[in-house]
Amino acid sequence: MAAPTAYSLIATDLDGTLLRSDDTLSDRSLAALARATEAGAQHLVVTGRPAPRVRPLFDDLGSRGLAVCGQGAQLYDPGADRLLWSVTLDRELAETALGKIEAEVGQVYAAVDQDGVDGLTLIEPGYLMPHPTLPAVRVPRRDDLWCEPISKVLLRHPYLSDDELASAARMAVGSLATVTMSGPGTVELQPCGITKATGLALAADHLGLSPDETIAFGDMPNDIPMFDWAAHGVAMANAHPELKAVADEVTLSNEDDGIAVVLDRLFG
């Protein structure tokens, strides 16, 4: 599909896409986004991170737009610091899903993102955070993960690859939850039917915009539904092969300002 000269909605993933590996935004990316918004486009963050882990980035972005968080489970207004919409993962279903997965692949290590603008990330013994810069609270037992409503469960396996764990989890879980892979060491369970596309569609409707007006940027398989929804999907050079296979184009890596390259072409 040939991309038009400009779009009204720019949807960007964060980790591995807009952010560099040190969790920072480059000056070039910030400038390209500023030019696009000055031209009338709206920038929408669409990320697997929960709302509390997104809030500090909006100071760097200089933006008070909306953010789709938690793989589509939350629509967050950082300016007001409130959730416009959220859906939680039933904790009994989450426990059942974990049991089914462990029956197939042996022990896994789990973490959860709690719901709400002040929700914590809780990790059980043995779980290693894939992003060591993101805050987390270690709890002594798995049962402690379920003390408050959650938006998703994060899984790691001692030796299976992310692709292997995600595939096995999908087979074991069935319709109990949606299984996604959002980054290295990040296989997740979220409410059934919830994806980045459902969250993006909700946000776009809130903004009065449509798929035909949307360009999306991503790097992992969890971005596939978002690419399917948007008019144009751009994968980063560092993207997972599954995402590249469905992308309309591939740009440079997140370290090489791939988003800015495309936005400079579209918006000057």
mmCIF file of C-alpha atoms in Angstrom:
data_model
loop_
_atom_site.group_PDB
_atom_site.id
_atom_site.type_symbol
_atom_site.label_atom_id
_atom_site.label_comp_id
_atom_site.label_asym_id
_atom_site.label_seq_id
_atom_site.Cartn_x
_atom_site.Cartn_y
_atom_site.Cartn_z
ATOM 1 C CA MET A 1 0.000 0.000 0.000
ATOM 2 C CA ALA A 2 1.405 3.396 -0.903
ATOM 3 C CA ALA A 3 1.447 5.792 2.019
ATOM 4 C CA PRO A 4 -0.269 9.152 1.597
ATOM 5 C CA THR A 5 1.718 12.299 2.322
ATOM 6 C CA ALA A 6 0.400 12.744 5.854
ATOM 7 C CA TYR A 7 -1.783 11.228 8.554
ATOM 8 C CA SER A 8 -3.991 12.676 11.254
ATOM 9 C CA LEU A 9 -3.076 10.066 13.874
ATOM 10 C CA ILE A 10 0.426 8.754 14.620
ATOM 11 C CA ALA A 11 0.358 5.670 16.867
ATOM 12 C CA THR A 12 3.709 4.654 18.306
ATOM 13 C CA ASP A 13 4.800 1.796 20.495
ATOM 14 C CA LEU A 14 7.443 2.740 23.071
ATOM 15 C CA ASP A 15 9.990 0.023 23.884
ATOM 16 C CA GLY A 16 12.066 -0.953 20.877
ATOM 17 C CA THR A 17 10.204 1.597 18.738
ATOM 18 C CA LEU A 18 10.126 5.209 19.926
ATOM 19 C CA LEU A 19 12.417 4.741 22.921
ATOM 20 C CA ARG A 20 16.089 3.910 22.644
ATOM 21 C CA SER A 21 17.507 1.007 24.623
ATOM 22 C CA ASP A 22 18.308 3.316 27.567
ATOM 23 C CA ASP A 23 14.634 4.381 27.773
ATOM 24 C CA THR A 24 15.353 7.848 26.380
ATOM 25 C CA LEU A 25 13.915 9.805 23.441
ATOM 26 C CA SER A 26 16.288 11.241 20.862
ATOM 27 C CA ASP A 27 16.223 14.931 19.995
ATOM 28 C CA ARG A 28 15.522 14.014 16.382
ATOM 29 C CA SER A 29 12.481 11.930 17.295
ATOM 30 C CA LEU A 30 11.134 14.680 19.528
ATOM 31 C CA ALA A 31 11.617 17.256 16.772
ATOM 32 C CA ALA A 32 9.924 15.052 14.158
ATOM 33 C CA LEU A 33 6.914 14.472 16.414
ATOM 34 C CA ALA A 34 6.722 18.200 17.155
ATOM 35 C CA ARG A 35 6.664 19.033 13.446
ATOM 36 C CA ALA A 36 3.950 16.445 12.825
ATOM 37 C CA THR A 37 1.749 17.804 15.620
ATOM 38 C CA GLU A 38 2.321 21.374 14.422
ATOM 39 C CA ALA A 39 1.033 20.176 11.041
ATOM 40 C CA GLY A 40 -2.176 19.010 12.717
ATOM 41 C CA ALA A 41 -1.470 15.331 13.448
ATOM 42 C CA GLN A 42 -2.072 13.814 16.872
ATOM 43 C CA HIS A 43 0.479 11.524 18.505
ATOM 44 C CA LEU A 44 -0.879 8.563 20.438
ATOM 45 C CA VAL A 45 1.327 6.308 22.543
ATOM 46 C CA VAL A 46 0.185 2.671 22.285
ATOM 47 C CA THR A 47 2.209 0.522 24.657
ATOM 48 C CA GLY A 48 2.243 -2.591 26.768
ATOM 49 C CA ARG A 49 3.420 -0.541 29.730
ATOM 50 C CA PRO A 50 0.769 0.218 32.359
ATOM 51 C CA ALA A 51 -0.285 3.819 32.917
ATOM 52 C CA PRO A 52 2.018 4.496 35.911
ATOM 53 C CA ARG A 53 5.064 3.486 33.830
ATOM 54 C CA VAL A 54 4.054 5.881 31.008
ATOM 55 C CA ARG A 55 3.309 9.023 32.996
ATOM 56 C CA PRO A 56 6.958 10.236 33.382
ATOM 57 C CA LEU A 57 7.574 9.991 29.620
ATOM 58 C CA PHE A 58 4.956 12.596 28.819
ATOM 59 C CA ASP A 59 7.110 15.277 30.402
ATOM 60 C CA ASP A 60 9.847 14.393 27.894
ATOM 61 C CA LEU A 61 7.351 14.294 25.036
ATOM 62 C CA GLY A 62 5.989 17.705 25.947
ATOM 63 C CA SER A 63 2.573 16.269 25.163
ATOM 64 C CA ARG A 64 -0.705 15.935 27.014
ATOM 65 C CA GLY A 65 -2.331 13.607 24.534
ATOM 66 C CA LEU A 66 -3.845 10.246 25.312
ATOM 67 C CA ALA A 67 -2.029 6.960 25.799
ATOM 68 C CA VAL A 68 -3.226 3.409 25.211
ATOM 69 C CA CYS A 69 -1.556 1.347 27.945
ATOM 70 C CA GLY A 70 -1.444 -2.232 29.190
ATOM 71 C CA GLN A 71 -1.690 -3.770 25.689
ATOM 72 C CA GLY A 72 -5.003 -1.993 25.123
ATOM 73 C CA ALA A 73 -6.500 -2.561 28.579
ATOM 74 C CA GLN A 74 -6.219 1.098 29.603
ATOM 75 C CA LEU A 75 -6.970 4.440 27.949
ATOM 76 C CA TYR A 76 -5.011 6.993 29.955
ATOM 77 C CA ASP A 77 -5.170 10.786 30.084
ATOM 78 C CA PRO A 78 -1.769 11.846 31.505
ATOM 79 C CA GLY A 79 -2.726 15.522 31.702
ATOM 80 C CA ALA A 80 -5.523 14.714 34.144
ATOM 81 C CA ASP A 81 -3.693 11.639 35.465
ATOM 82 C CA ARG A 82 -6.777 9.475 35.147
ATOM 83 C CA LEU A 83 -7.976 6.439 33.295
ATOM 84 C CA LEU A 84 -10.742 7.185 30.815
ATOM 85 C CA TRP A 85 -11.349 3.459 30.410
ATOM 86 C CA SER A 86 -9.877 0.245 31.751
ATOM 87 C CA VAL A 87 -10.612 -3.458 31.820
ATOM 88 C CA THR A 88 -9.122 -5.913 34.288
ATOM 89 C CA LEU A 89 -8.072 -9.539 33.994
ATOM 90 C CA ASP A 90 -10.121 -11.744 36.289
ATOM 91 C CA ARG A 91 -7.678 -12.989 38.917
ATOM 92 C CA GLU A 92 -9.236 -16.443 39.245
ATOM 93 C CA LEU A 93 -8.994 -16.873 35.469
ATOM 94 C CA ALA A 94 -5.379 -15.698 35.621
ATOM 95 C CA GLU A 95 -4.542 -18.327 38.245
ATOM 96 C CA THR A 96 -6.286 -21.000 36.194
ATOM 97 C CA ALA A 97 -4.428 -19.925 33.050
ATOM 98 C CA LEU A 98 -1.091 -20.086 34.853
ATOM 99 C CA GLY A 99 -1.895 -23.582 36.066
ATOM 100 C CA LYS A 100 -2.740 -24.737 32.551
ATOM 101 C CA ILE A 101 0.482 -23.256 31.165
ATOM 102 C CA GLU A 102 2.619 -24.877 33.870
ATOM 103 C CA ALA A 103 0.929 -28.216 33.216
ATOM 104 C CA GLU A 104 2.325 -27.983 29.675
ATOM 105 C CA VAL A 105 5.772 -26.381 30.105
ATOM 106 C CA GLY A 106 6.683 -26.742 33.772
ATOM 107 C CA GLN A 107 7.333 -23.904 36.171
ATOM 108 C CA VAL A 108 7.073 -20.352 34.931
ATOM 109 C CA TYR A 109 7.831 -17.140 36.811
ATOM 110 C CA ALA A 110 5.083 -14.537 36.958
ATOM 111 C CA ALA A 111 4.513 -10.841 37.563
ATOM 112 C CA VAL A 112 1.411 -8.664 37.388
ATOM 113 C CA ASP A 113 0.592 -5.070 36.584
ATOM 114 C CA GLN A 114 -2.066 -3.784 38.931
ATOM 115 C CA ASP A 115 -4.906 -1.698 37.539
ATOM 116 C CA GLY A 116 -5.178 2.035 38.219
ATOM 117 C CA VAL A 117 -3.001 5.133 37.840
ATOM 118 C CA ASP A 118 -1.038 4.162 40.952
ATOM 119 C CA GLY A 119 -0.964 0.419 40.306
ATOM 120 C CA LEU A 120 2.231 -1.429 41.168
ATOM 121 C CA THR A 121 4.146 -4.053 39.230
ATOM 122 C CA LEU A 122 4.470 -7.080 41.523
ATOM 123 C CA ILE A 123 6.971 -9.875 40.818
ATOM 124 C CA GLU A 124 7.149 -13.303 42.422
ATOM 125 C CA PRO A 125 10.410 -14.989 43.475
ATOM 126 C CA GLY A 126 12.478 -15.970 40.431
ATOM 127 C CA TYR A 127 10.950 -13.424 38.046
ATOM 128 C CA LEU A 128 13.488 -11.081 36.421
ATOM 129 C CA MET A 129 12.278 -7.747 35.091
ATOM 130 C CA PRO A 130 13.033 -7.427 31.351
ATOM 131 C CA HIS A 131 13.337 -3.648 31.821
ATOM 132 C CA PRO A 132 15.501 -3.149 34.929
ATOM 133 C CA THR A 133 14.808 0.607 34.858
ATOM 134 C CA LEU A 134 11.089 0.037 35.532
ATOM 135 C CA PRO A 135 10.112 -0.132 39.209
ATOM 136 C CA ALA A 136 8.729 -3.354 40.633
ATOM 137 C CA VAL A 137 7.871 -4.744 44.057
ATOM 138 C CA ARG A 138 8.951 -8.293 44.873
ATOM 139 C CA VAL A 139 6.425 -10.334 46.837
ATOM 140 C CA PRO A 140 7.217 -13.512 48.805
ATOM 141 C CA ARG A 141 4.548 -15.780 47.289
ATOM 142 C CA ARG A 142 2.558 -16.107 44.072
ATOM 143 C CA ASP A 143 -0.674 -15.741 46.032
ATOM 144 C CA ASP A 144 0.401 -12.181 46.845
ATOM 145 C CA LEU A 145 0.152 -11.260 43.163
ATOM 146 C CA TRP A 146 -3.634 -11.346 43.368
ATOM 147 C CA CYS A 147 -4.147 -8.885 46.232
ATOM 148 C CA GLU A 148 -5.549 -6.108 43.979
ATOM 149 C CA PRO A 149 -7.240 -5.936 40.531
ATOM 150 C CA ILE A 150 -4.766 -6.496 37.684
ATOM 151 C CA SER A 151 -4.603 -5.537 34.027
ATOM 152 C CA LYS A 152 -2.252 -8.334 32.938
ATOM 153 C CA VAL A 153 0.149 -11.126 33.906
ATOM 154 C CA LEU A 154 3.751 -11.260 32.682
ATOM 155 C CA LEU A 155 5.486 -14.627 32.244
ATOM 156 C CA ARG A 156 9.041 -15.875 31.935
ATOM 157 C CA HIS A 157 10.341 -19.431 31.542
ATOM 158 C CA PRO A 158 13.719 -20.772 32.710
ATOM 159 C CA TYR A 159 14.777 -21.996 29.267
ATOM 160 C CA LEU A 160 12.009 -21.756 26.634
ATOM 161 C CA SER A 161 12.350 -18.922 24.137
ATOM 162 C CA ASP A 162 9.725 -16.185 24.060
ATOM 163 C CA ASP A 163 8.281 -17.621 20.856
ATOM 164 C CA GLU A 164 8.095 -21.120 22.351
ATOM 165 C CA LEU A 165 6.514 -19.902 25.576
ATOM 166 C CA ALA A 166 3.971 -17.721 23.747
ATOM 167 C CA SER A 167 2.978 -20.584 21.454
ATOM 168 C CA ALA A 168 2.589 -23.041 24.333
ATOM 169 C CA ALA A 169 0.657 -20.492 26.385
ATOM 170 C CA ARG A 170 -1.819 -19.858 23.551
ATOM 171 C CA MET A 171 -2.486 -23.567 23.204
ATOM 172 C CA ALA A 172 -2.921 -24.035 26.962
ATOM 173 C CA VAL A 173 -4.959 -20.922 27.734
ATOM 174 C CA GLY A 174 -7.448 -20.977 24.867
ATOM 175 C CA SER A 175 -10.169 -18.402 25.453
ATOM 176 C CA LEU A 176 -9.276 -17.703 29.085
ATOM 177 C CA ALA A 177 -6.997 -14.809 28.093
ATOM 178 C CA THR A 178 -5.218 -13.156 25.205
ATOM 179 C CA VAL A 179 -1.537 -14.127 24.956
ATOM 180 C CA THR A 180 0.918 -11.600 23.550
ATOM 181 C CA MET A 181 4.678 -11.261 23.131
ATOM 182 C CA SER A 182 5.705 -7.648 23.530
ATOM 183 C CA GLY A 183 9.468 -7.734 23.862
ATOM 184 C CA PRO A 184 12.466 -9.813 24.905
ATOM 185 C CA GLY A 185 11.494 -11.759 27.996
ATOM 186 C CA THR A 186 7.946 -10.432 27.887
ATOM 187 C CA VAL A 187 5.128 -12.910 27.273
ATOM 188 C CA GLU A 188 1.855 -11.638 28.701
ATOM 189 C CA LEU A 189 -1.705 -12.648 29.528
ATOM 190 C CA GLN A 190 -4.371 -9.975 29.219
ATOM 191 C CA PRO A 191 -8.189 -9.961 29.187
ATOM 192 C CA CYS A 192 -9.617 -12.085 26.387
ATOM 193 C CA GLY A 193 -10.181 -10.046 23.228
ATOM 194 C CA ILE A 194 -8.105 -7.076 24.410
ATOM 195 C CA THR A 195 -5.274 -6.033 22.091
ATOM 196 C CA LYS A 196 -3.513 -2.870 21.078
ATOM 197 C CA ALA A 197 -6.026 -2.618 18.230
ATOM 198 C CA THR A 198 -9.027 -2.520 20.568
ATOM 199 C CA GLY A 199 -7.391 0.187 22.644
ATOM 200 C CA LEU A 200 -6.292 2.143 19.572
ATOM 201 C CA ALA A 201 -9.790 1.972 18.081
ATOM 202 C CA LEU A 202 -11.283 3.271 21.323
ATOM 203 C CA ALA A 203 -8.789 6.139 21.484
ATOM 204 C CA ALA A 204 -9.289 7.045 17.832
ATOM 205 C CA ASP A 205 -13.042 7.132 18.303
ATOM 206 C CA HIS A 206 -12.545 9.400 21.329
ATOM 207 C CA LEU A 207 -10.475 11.721 19.107
ATOM 208 C CA GLY A 208 -12.888 11.538 16.174
ATOM 209 C CA LEU A 209 -10.367 9.818 13.905
ATOM 210 C CA SER A 210 -10.463 6.650 11.787
ATOM 211 C CA PRO A 211 -8.162 3.803 10.702
ATOM 212 C CA ASP A 212 -7.744 5.423 7.274
ATOM 213 C CA GLU A 213 -6.127 8.422 8.975
ATOM 214 C CA THR A 214 -3.708 6.389 11.088
ATOM 215 C CA ILE A 215 -0.066 5.380 10.714
ATOM 216 C CA ALA A 216 1.309 2.946 13.304
ATOM 217 C CA PHE A 217 4.877 2.119 14.350
ATOM 218 C CA GLY A 218 5.974 -1.004 16.240
ATOM 219 C CA ASP A 219 8.539 -3.738 16.730
ATOM 220 C CA MET A 220 6.916 -6.869 18.221
ATOM 221 C CA PRO A 221 4.108 -9.366 17.507
ATOM 222 C CA ASN A 222 1.810 -7.566 19.955
ATOM 223 C CA ASP A 223 1.778 -4.721 17.401
ATOM 224 C CA ILE A 224 0.265 -6.923 14.659
ATOM 225 C CA PRO A 225 -3.371 -6.143 15.602
ATOM 226 C CA MET A 226 -2.512 -2.439 15.567
ATOM 227 C CA PHE A 227 -0.993 -2.781 12.075
ATOM 228 C CA ASP A 228 -4.081 -4.664 10.905
ATOM 229 C CA TRP A 229 -6.282 -1.814 12.152
ATOM 230 C CA ALA A 230 -4.265 1.161 10.883
ATOM 231 C CA ALA A 231 -4.010 2.298 7.267
ATOM 232 C CA HIS A 232 -0.216 1.993 7.283
ATOM 233 C CA GLY A 233 2.062 -0.077 9.526
ATOM 234 C CA VAL A 234 5.765 0.653 9.868
ATOM 235 C CA ALA A 235 8.064 -1.915 11.466
ATOM 236 C CA MET A 236 11.422 -0.983 12.895
ATOM 237 C CA ALA A 237 14.592 -2.573 11.503
ATOM 238 C CA ASN A 238 14.975 -4.324 14.863
ATOM 239 C CA ALA A 239 11.409 -5.695 14.712
ATOM 240 C CA HIS A 240 10.392 -9.321 15.193
ATOM 241 C CA PRO A 241 10.099 -11.205 11.855
ATOM 242 C CA GLU A 242 6.365 -11.792 12.413
ATOM 243 C CA LEU A 243 5.719 -8.052 12.487
ATOM 244 C CA LYS A 244 7.950 -7.319 9.508
ATOM 245 C CA ALA A 245 5.979 -9.896 7.527
ATOM 246 C CA VAL A 246 2.744 -7.886 7.864
ATOM 247 C CA ALA A 247 4.220 -4.359 7.776
ATOM 248 C CA ASP A 248 3.650 -1.967 4.883
ATOM 249 C CA GLU A 249 7.238 -0.783 5.213
ATOM 250 C CA VAL A 250 10.343 -1.221 7.366
ATOM 251 C CA THR A 251 12.258 1.789 8.630
ATOM 252 C CA LEU A 252 15.535 2.131 10.526
ATOM 253 C CA SER A 253 15.910 0.837 14.071
ATOM 254 C CA ASN A 254 14.802 2.604 17.228
ATOM 255 C CA GLU A 255 18.454 3.443 17.894
ATOM 256 C CA ASP A 256 18.717 5.095 14.457
ATOM 257 C CA ASP A 257 15.579 7.273 14.717
ATOM 258 C CA GLY A 258 13.488 5.123 12.398
ATOM 259 C CA ILE A 259 10.254 6.901 13.336
ATOM 260 C CA ALA A 260 11.794 10.306 12.624
ATOM 261 C CA VAL A 261 12.936 9.130 9.182
ATOM 262 C CA VAL A 262 9.350 8.310 8.196
ATOM 263 C CA LEU A 263 7.805 11.391 9.791
ATOM 264 C CA ASP A 264 10.356 13.666 8.123
ATOM 265 C CA ARG A 265 9.356 12.166 4.784
ATOM 266 C CA LEU A 266 5.657 12.643 5.480
ATOM 267 C CA PHE A 267 5.616 15.981 7.261
ATOM 268 C CA GLY A 268 8.835 17.671 6.117
#
